[in-house]
Short mmCIF file of C-alpha atoms in Angstrom, two decimals:
data_model
loop_
_atom_site.label_atom_id
_atom_site.label_comp_id
_atom_site.label_asym_id
_atom_site.label_seq_id
_atom_site.Cartn_x
_atom_site.Cartn_y
_atom_site.Cartn_z
CA MET B 140 26.64 0.05 -4.75
CA SER B 141 26.81 3.18 -7.01
CA ASP B 142 24.23 1.27 -9.59
CA SER B 143 21.90 1.24 -6.26
CA ILE B 144 18.24 2.78 -7.09
CA LEU B 145 18.31 2.89 -3.24
CA HIS B 146 20.18 6.18 -1.60
CA PRO B 147 19.77 5.02 2.47
CA ASN B 148 22.48 7.15 4.61
CA ASP B 149 26.01 5.94 5.14
CA LEU B 150 24.85 4.57 8.69
CA PHE B 151 22.56 2.09 8.27
CA VAL B 152 24.31 -0.46 5.81
CA LYS B 153 27.17 0.12 8.30
CA CYS B 154 25.23 -0.83 11.17
CA LEU B 155 23.69 -3.67 8.61
CA ASN B 156 27.21 -4.91 7.44
CA ASP B 157 29.00 -4.54 11.08
CA TRP B 158 26.02 -6.33 13.35
CA GLY B 159 25.77 -8.87 10.56
CA ARG B 160 29.28 -9.36 10.54
CA LYS B 161 29.78 -9.43 14.32
CA GLY B 162 26.32 -12.36 15.01
CA THR B 163 24.98 -9.11 16.90
CA PRO B 164 20.67 -9.08 16.36
CA PHE B 165 19.12 -6.96 15.43
CA VAL B 166 15.84 -5.29 13.64
CA PHE B 167 15.48 -2.85 10.78
CA LEU B 168 12.94 -1.15 8.49
CA ILE B 169 13.26 0.55 4.97
CA ASP B 170 10.62 2.32 2.94
CA PHE B 171 10.18 2.43 -0.28
CA LEU B 172 12.57 4.70 -2.17
CA GLY B 173 15.27 4.04 1.12
CA LYS B 174 15.11 8.03 2.21
CA GLU B 175 14.33 7.31 5.85
CA PRO B 176 16.12 3.56 6.92
CA ARG B 177 15.55 3.09 10.96
CA ALA B 178 17.71 -0.54 12.71
CA TRP B 179 17.85 -1.05 16.31
CA ARG B 180 20.14 -3.59 18.67
CA LEU B 181 17.16 -6.36 19.26
CA ASN B 182 17.88 -5.68 22.77
CA GLU B 183 17.71 -2.01 22.68
CA ALA B 184 14.18 -1.91 20.55
CA ASP B 185 11.38 -0.67 22.93
CA PRO B 186 8.44 -2.07 22.90
CA ALA B 187 6.27 1.18 23.80
CA GLU B 188 7.93 2.76 20.30
CA LEU B 189 7.69 -0.23 18.33
CA ARG B 190 6.77 -3.92 18.03
CA PHE B 191 7.07 -6.70 15.89
CA ASP B 192 7.29 -10.49 15.19
CA LEU B 193 9.38 -11.30 12.53
CA ASN B 194 8.23 -15.26 12.04
CA GLY B 195 9.32 -15.91 15.53
CA ILE B 196 11.86 -13.15 15.63
CA THR B 197 10.15 -10.81 18.34
CA ASN B 198 10.72 -8.03 21.14
CA GLU B 199 7.03 -8.79 23.07
CA ALA B 200 6.18 -10.43 26.25
CA PRO B 201 4.25 -13.53 26.28
CA LEU B 202 0.07 -12.75 26.05
CA VAL B 203 -0.60 -13.78 29.41
CA SER B 204 -4.36 -12.22 28.73
CA SER B 205 -6.85 -13.21 25.97
CA SER B 206 -6.32 -12.31 22.63
CA GLU B 207 -10.21 -12.86 21.19
CA VAL B 208 -10.46 -9.93 19.22
CA PRO B 209 -12.39 -6.77 21.28
CA PRO B 210 -16.24 -5.16 19.20
CA TYR B 211 -15.20 -3.34 16.10
CA TYR B 212 -16.26 -1.92 13.04
CA PHE B 213 -14.11 -1.13 10.22
CA HIS B 214 -15.07 0.45 7.01
CA LYS B 215 -13.42 1.69 3.92
CA ASN B 216 -13.41 4.18 1.21
CA PRO B 217 -11.38 3.70 -1.55
CA ILE B 218 -11.54 6.42 -4.75
CA SER B 219 -13.83 6.26 -7.60
CA LEU B 220 -13.71 3.87 -9.90
CA ASP B 221 -13.03 6.66 -12.41
CA GLN B 222 -9.69 7.54 -10.37
CA TYR B 223 -8.12 4.70 -9.72
CA ARG B 224 -9.04 4.18 -14.55
CA SER B 225 -6.88 7.55 -14.69
CA ARG B 226 -4.08 6.34 -13.26
CA PHE B 227 -4.14 2.12 -14.52
CA GLU B 228 -4.86 3.86 -18.41
CA GLN B 229 -1.61 5.94 -17.71
CA VAL B 230 0.61 3.04 -16.53
CA VAL B 231 -1.10 1.03 -19.31
CA LYS B 232 -0.35 3.16 -22.13
CA ASN B 233 3.60 3.63 -20.68
CA ILE B 234 3.43 -0.19 -21.06
CA GLN B 235 2.12 -0.23 -24.52
CA ARG B 236 4.95 2.30 -25.85
CA GLY B 237 7.43 -0.12 -24.07
CA ASN B 238 8.91 1.34 -21.17
CA SER B 239 7.88 -1.50 -18.73
CA PHE B 240 6.64 -4.96 -18.53
CA LEU B 241 4.47 -5.22 -14.62
CA VAL B 242 4.28 -1.80 -13.01
CA ASN B 243 2.70 -2.14 -9.31
CA LEU B 244 -0.01 0.25 -9.04
CA SER B 245 -0.92 1.60 -5.52
CA ALA B 246 -3.71 3.83 -4.06
CA PRO B 247 -4.55 4.58 -0.64
CA THR B 248 -8.07 3.98 1.22
CA PRO B 249 -9.31 5.93 3.81
CA ILE B 250 -10.87 3.77 6.17
CA GLU B 251 -12.98 4.00 9.71
CA THR B 252 -12.12 1.83 13.01
CA ASN B 253 -12.59 2.38 16.69
CA LEU B 254 -9.45 -0.04 16.59
CA SER B 255 -5.74 1.66 17.62
CA LEU B 256 -3.08 0.66 15.26
CA SER B 257 -1.90 -1.16 18.78
CA GLU B 258 -4.95 -2.89 18.99
CA ILE B 259 -4.54 -4.01 15.31
CA TYR B 260 -1.49 -4.90 16.13
CA GLN B 261 -2.18 -7.26 19.52
CA HIS B 262 -4.91 -9.06 16.92
CA SER B 263 -3.21 -9.67 13.92
CA ARG B 264 -2.46 -13.27 12.85
CA ALA B 265 0.18 -13.05 10.40
CA PRO B 266 4.13 -14.49 9.84
CA TYR B 267 5.58 -10.66 9.97
CA ARG B 268 3.79 -8.53 11.91
CA PHE B 269 5.28 -4.93 13.25
CA TRP B 270 3.70 -1.50 14.56
CA LEU B 271 5.65 1.97 14.81
CA ARG B 272 4.07 4.05 17.61
CA ASP B 273 2.07 6.82 16.05
CA ARG B 274 3.35 5.90 12.17
CA PHE B 275 1.75 2.95 11.28
CA VAL B 276 0.52 -1.18 11.40
CA CYS B 277 1.72 -3.47 8.76
CA PHE B 278 0.36 -7.46 9.42
CA SER B 279 2.34 -9.34 5.91
CA PRO B 280 1.73 -11.75 4.25
CA GLU B 281 4.53 -12.13 1.63
CA ILE B 282 8.20 -13.27 2.39
CA PHE B 283 11.11 -10.37 1.07
CA VAL B 284 14.34 -12.62 1.89
CA ARG B 285 15.17 -15.26 4.33
CA ILE B 286 19.01 -16.42 4.47
CA GLN B 287 19.90 -19.23 6.81
CA LYS B 288 23.86 -20.27 6.72
CA ASN B 289 24.61 -19.34 2.85
CA ARG B 290 21.20 -20.15 1.33
CA ILE B 291 18.77 -17.40 0.69
CA ALA B 292 15.59 -17.73 -0.35
CA SER B 293 12.32 -14.90 -2.08
CA PHE B 294 8.60 -16.24 -2.10
CA PRO B 295 7.02 -13.27 -4.20
CA MET B 296 3.58 -13.06 -4.32
CA LYS B 297 1.43 -12.46 -7.65
CA GLY B 298 -2.34 -13.35 -8.31
CA THR B 299 -4.99 -12.92 -5.27
CA ILE B 300 -8.61 -14.53 -5.56
CA SER B 301 -10.82 -14.93 -3.15
CA ALA B 302 -11.00 -18.19 -1.80
CA GLU B 303 -15.17 -18.12 -1.70
CA VAL B 304 -15.34 -18.16 -5.72
CA PRO B 305 -16.54 -21.34 -6.79
CA GLN B 306 -13.27 -23.05 -8.53
CA ALA B 307 -10.84 -20.31 -7.86
CA GLU B 308 -7.78 -22.71 -7.51
CA ARG B 309 -8.72 -23.73 -11.48
CA ILE B 310 -9.12 -20.05 -12.22
CA ILE B 311 -6.13 -18.22 -10.60
CA LEU B 312 -3.93 -20.42 -11.91
CA VAL B 313 -5.08 -20.58 -15.68
CA ASP B 314 -5.39 -17.15 -15.94
CA ALA B 315 -3.28 -15.74 -18.65
CA LYS B 316 -2.80 -12.33 -17.45
CA GLU B 317 -2.28 -14.03 -13.98
CA ALA B 318 1.01 -16.42 -15.35
CA ALA B 319 2.39 -13.37 -17.79
CA GLU B 320 2.97 -11.62 -14.63
CA HIS B 321 3.64 -14.03 -11.75
CA ALA B 322 6.55 -15.52 -14.98
CA THR B 323 7.61 -11.99 -15.60
CA ILE B 324 7.62 -11.23 -11.51
CA VAL B 325 9.90 -14.74 -10.68
CA ASP B 326 12.19 -13.96 -13.67
CA LEU B 327 13.00 -9.94 -11.88
CA ILE B 328 13.78 -12.03 -8.61
CA ARG B 329 15.39 -14.49 -10.02
CA ASN B 330 17.63 -11.82 -11.47
CA ASP B 331 18.18 -9.69 -8.64
CA LEU B 332 19.19 -12.90 -6.59
CA SER B 333 21.95 -13.35 -9.05
CA ARG B 334 23.22 -9.92 -8.33
CA VAL B 335 24.06 -11.22 -4.96
CA ALA B 336 24.67 -15.16 -4.88
CA ASP B 337 26.59 -17.49 -6.64
CA LYS B 338 23.79 -20.10 -7.74
CA VAL B 339 20.06 -19.36 -7.89
CA TRP B 340 17.32 -22.00 -9.24
CA VAL B 341 13.24 -22.00 -8.45
CA GLU B 342 12.58 -24.19 -6.23
CA ARG B 343 8.59 -24.09 -6.13
CA TYR B 344 6.82 -22.68 -9.27
CA ARG B 345 2.62 -20.76 -8.37
CA TYR B 346 2.37 -22.66 -5.34
CA LEU B 347 -1.46 -21.80 -3.33
CA ASP B 348 -0.80 -19.03 0.17
CA ARG B 349 -4.20 -19.31 1.85
CA ILE B 350 -4.40 -15.60 3.87
CA ALA B 351 -7.27 -15.31 6.70
CA THR B 352 -9.17 -11.81 6.70
CA ASN B 353 -12.05 -10.96 8.52
CA GLN B 354 -13.06 -10.63 4.94
CA GLY B 355 -13.25 -14.12 3.93
CA THR B 356 -10.75 -16.23 2.81
CA LEU B 357 -8.22 -15.13 -0.18
CA LEU B 358 -6.22 -17.42 -2.14
CA GLN B 359 -2.76 -15.81 -3.38
CA VAL B 360 -0.04 -17.13 -5.86
CA SER B 361 3.67 -17.98 -4.93
CA SER B 362 6.20 -19.14 -6.35
CA GLU B 363 10.12 -20.40 -4.12
CA ILE B 364 13.29 -18.62 -5.43
CA ALA B 365 16.41 -19.38 -3.90
CA GLY B 366 20.05 -19.06 -4.55
CA LEU B 367 23.56 -19.77 -2.37
CA LEU B 368 25.82 -16.76 -1.49
CA PRO B 369 29.37 -16.84 -1.29
CA ASP B 370 31.43 -17.20 0.88
CA ASP B 371 32.50 -13.84 1.55
CA PHE B 372 29.58 -11.97 1.93
CA ALA B 373 29.56 -12.72 5.55
CA GLY B 374 26.44 -10.82 7.62
CA ALA B 375 26.70 -7.34 5.31
CA TYR B 376 22.90 -7.45 4.91
CA GLY B 377 23.05 -3.25 4.24
CA ASP B 378 25.20 -4.20 1.84
CA LEU B 379 22.66 -7.10 0.27
CA LEU B 380 20.03 -4.47 0.76
CA LEU B 381 21.10 -1.56 -1.41
CA LYS B 382 21.42 -4.55 -4.73
CA LEU B 383 18.00 -6.23 -3.86
CA LEU B 384 15.23 -3.12 -3.05
CA PRO B 385 13.45 -1.95 -3.95
CA ALA B 386 11.22 -5.86 -4.09
CA GLY B 387 10.35 -6.09 -7.21
CA SER B 388 6.72 -7.30 -6.52
CA ILE B 389 5.67 -4.37 -5.49
CA SER B 390 7.65 -2.06 -7.84
CA GLY B 391 7.74 -3.64 -11.09
CA ALA B 392 10.31 -4.47 -14.77
CA PRO B 393 12.14 -2.83 -15.50
CA LYS B 394 12.84 -1.03 -12.72
CA PRO B 395 14.05 2.01 -12.70
CA ALA B 396 12.23 2.86 -15.61
CA THR B 397 9.22 1.40 -13.55
CA LEU B 398 9.76 3.52 -10.66
CA LYS B 399 9.40 6.85 -12.66
CA ILE B 400 5.64 5.46 -14.24
CA ILE B 401 4.54 4.35 -10.31
CA ARG B 402 5.92 7.79 -8.53
CA GLU B 403 4.61 10.08 -11.97
CA ALA B 404 0.65 7.77 -11.81
CA GLU B 405 0.25 6.92 -7.82
CA GLY B 406 1.25 10.95 -7.00
CA TYR B 407 1.59 10.14 -3.15
CA GLU B 408 4.20 9.13 -1.03
CA ARG B 409 4.26 5.57 -0.32
CA GLY B 410 6.29 5.57 2.67
CA TYR B 411 7.21 2.99 4.53
CA TYR B 412 4.59 0.51 2.34
CA THR B 413 5.94 -1.44 0.18
CA GLY B 414 9.53 -1.28 1.96
CA VAL B 415 11.41 -3.95 4.25
CA MET B 416 10.79 -5.20 7.31
CA GLY B 417 13.65 -8.02 9.12
CA ALA B 418 15.46 -9.17 11.45
CA PHE B 419 18.69 -10.63 11.92
CA ASP B 420 18.88 -12.89 15.79
CA GLY B 421 22.21 -14.29 15.39
CA GLU B 422 21.62 -16.91 13.36
CA VAL B 423 18.69 -16.12 10.78
CA PHE B 424 17.63 -13.36 8.62
CA GLU B 425 14.07 -12.82 7.96
CA SER B 426 12.39 -10.60 6.04
CA ALA B 427 8.65 -9.12 4.52
CA VAL B 428 7.70 -6.97 1.67
CA MET B 429 5.68 -4.26 3.66
CA ILE B 430 2.45 -5.30 2.30
CA ARG B 431 -1.21 -4.74 4.09
CA TYR B 432 -0.56 -1.58 5.64
CA ILE B 433 -2.28 1.03 7.91
CA GLU B 434 -0.90 4.25 8.48
CA GLN B 435 -1.89 7.09 10.69
CA GLN B 436 -1.30 10.63 9.09
CA ARG B 437 -3.13 14.11 10.29
CA ASP B 438 -6.44 13.14 8.60
CA GLY B 439 -7.16 9.60 10.09
CA LEU B 440 -6.55 5.95 9.22
CA VAL B 441 -5.02 5.56 5.10
CA PHE B 442 -4.86 2.02 4.24
CA LYS B 443 -2.11 1.58 0.91
CA SER B 444 -3.11 -1.48 -1.20
CA GLY B 445 -2.30 -2.31 -4.69
CA GLY B 446 -1.69 -4.70 -7.30
CA GLY B 447 0.97 -5.50 -10.54
CA ILE B 448 -0.69 -4.39 -14.44
CA THR B 449 0.63 -5.44 -17.63
CA ALA B 450 -0.51 -4.96 -20.66
CA ARG B 451 -3.78 -7.78 -19.72
CA SER B 452 -4.77 -6.29 -16.55
CA ARG B 453 -8.33 -4.98 -17.33
CA THR B 454 -9.15 -2.10 -14.93
CA GLU B 455 -12.56 -3.11 -13.03
CA THR B 456 -10.82 -6.05 -11.69
CA GLU B 457 -6.85 -4.49 -11.15
CA TYR B 458 -9.51 -2.11 -9.14
CA GLN B 459 -11.79 -5.19 -7.32
CA GLU B 460 -8.26 -6.51 -6.58
CA MET B 461 -6.78 -3.21 -4.60
CA ILE B 462 -10.27 -2.66 -2.97
CA ASP B 463 -10.14 -6.96 -1.44
CA LYS B 464 -6.81 -6.19 -0.11
CA VAL B 465 -8.57 -3.55 2.64
CA TYR B 466 -8.76 -5.82 5.34
CA LEU B 467 -8.38 -6.91 8.60
CA PRO B 468 -6.17 -10.74 9.25
CA PHE B 469 -8.82 -10.85 12.61
CA ALA B 470 -10.16 -14.27 11.28
CA HIS B 471 -10.41 -17.28 13.50
CA GLU B 472 -8.07 -19.75 11.31
CA PRO B 473 -4.93 -19.84 12.83
CA THR B 474 -1.74 -18.21 10.03
CA TYR B 475 0.68 -20.57 11.10
CA PRO B 476 4.62 -19.46 11.23
CA VAL B 477 6.63 -19.87 8.48
CA LEU B 478 8.38 -22.35 9.28
CA ARG B 479 12.66 -20.83 9.44
CA ASP B 480 14.09 -24.32 9.15
CA ASP B 481 11.90 -25.13 6.64
CA LEU B 482 14.80 -25.29 3.53
CA ARG B 483 13.93 -28.20 1.52
CA ALA B 484 16.23 -30.59 2.47
CA ALA B 485 17.23 -31.65 -1.63
CA ALA B 486 18.43 -27.89 -1.58
CA PRO B 487 22.29 -28.01 -0.83
CA VAL B 488 23.11 -25.54 2.21
CA GLN B 489 26.47 -25.18 3.11
#
């Protein structure tokens, strides 16, 4: 574990390892830099303090009342283009100097709404949702890793465009910058999984997900990278997370140098944003990258968002993508769970 970038406390790692080996269901959070990891046995996760639905693993009671969204307003106040440009240029200079190939640059956007964090959670439509009392709400579309039996899979998302743009699917898939960025992330995730798996392969490459929002539908480019865990893994989920985090899709490559660039360019604490939330139900381990994230701060609510920067990135395009990702997933289109038994019939599972 000495080569890990993260430094969560030993108790967190021990708990996840012990619970995983015993088949004890649990839920956990780990922040971007591993400074404040938290874990609960599933049957001890108090819904008054935290609520979650992680692709079907949940501590929620079935809803008996209408889930119709009440009248609400939602305003965002992003940093100016000039403020963003100075951070963007700092990142690009580092890339041009060869310090990184890809950097995920994010920024906090103050928002105004009459909805509470709890109400946002209640009405969100996303496969991975988490609410922590007086702290944050997260409604993520991005799987980090899913483990069933000895098969591990990761599903990085890189490349976003509004579905309202004419020929949006073609535009996002033929864009050279987006293609290069996605290839870099797939290579990074493949290398990460190789740290914990004996065999790794790309199951699907650059397919499109549709993400419903209160502002319209977004198209998101994803890939699936899979691997087989060794026979002696035995549910050591704490050790596994130490080797894989921070998530490559929201940091960059190479990780150590890129994390330094992120700290210097962003100038704020990400906290749980771009960390990982997850749960184990005794058979399946589900986890998600904590993107689409609203945090309660002293002066109000802040929505943290960002995107990947490469040498080909354009300031205005990246700035707009950062703003477009500030939304509430309240569209009436249903967001279906990612089926946990959808493991590709042709893939070897022991």
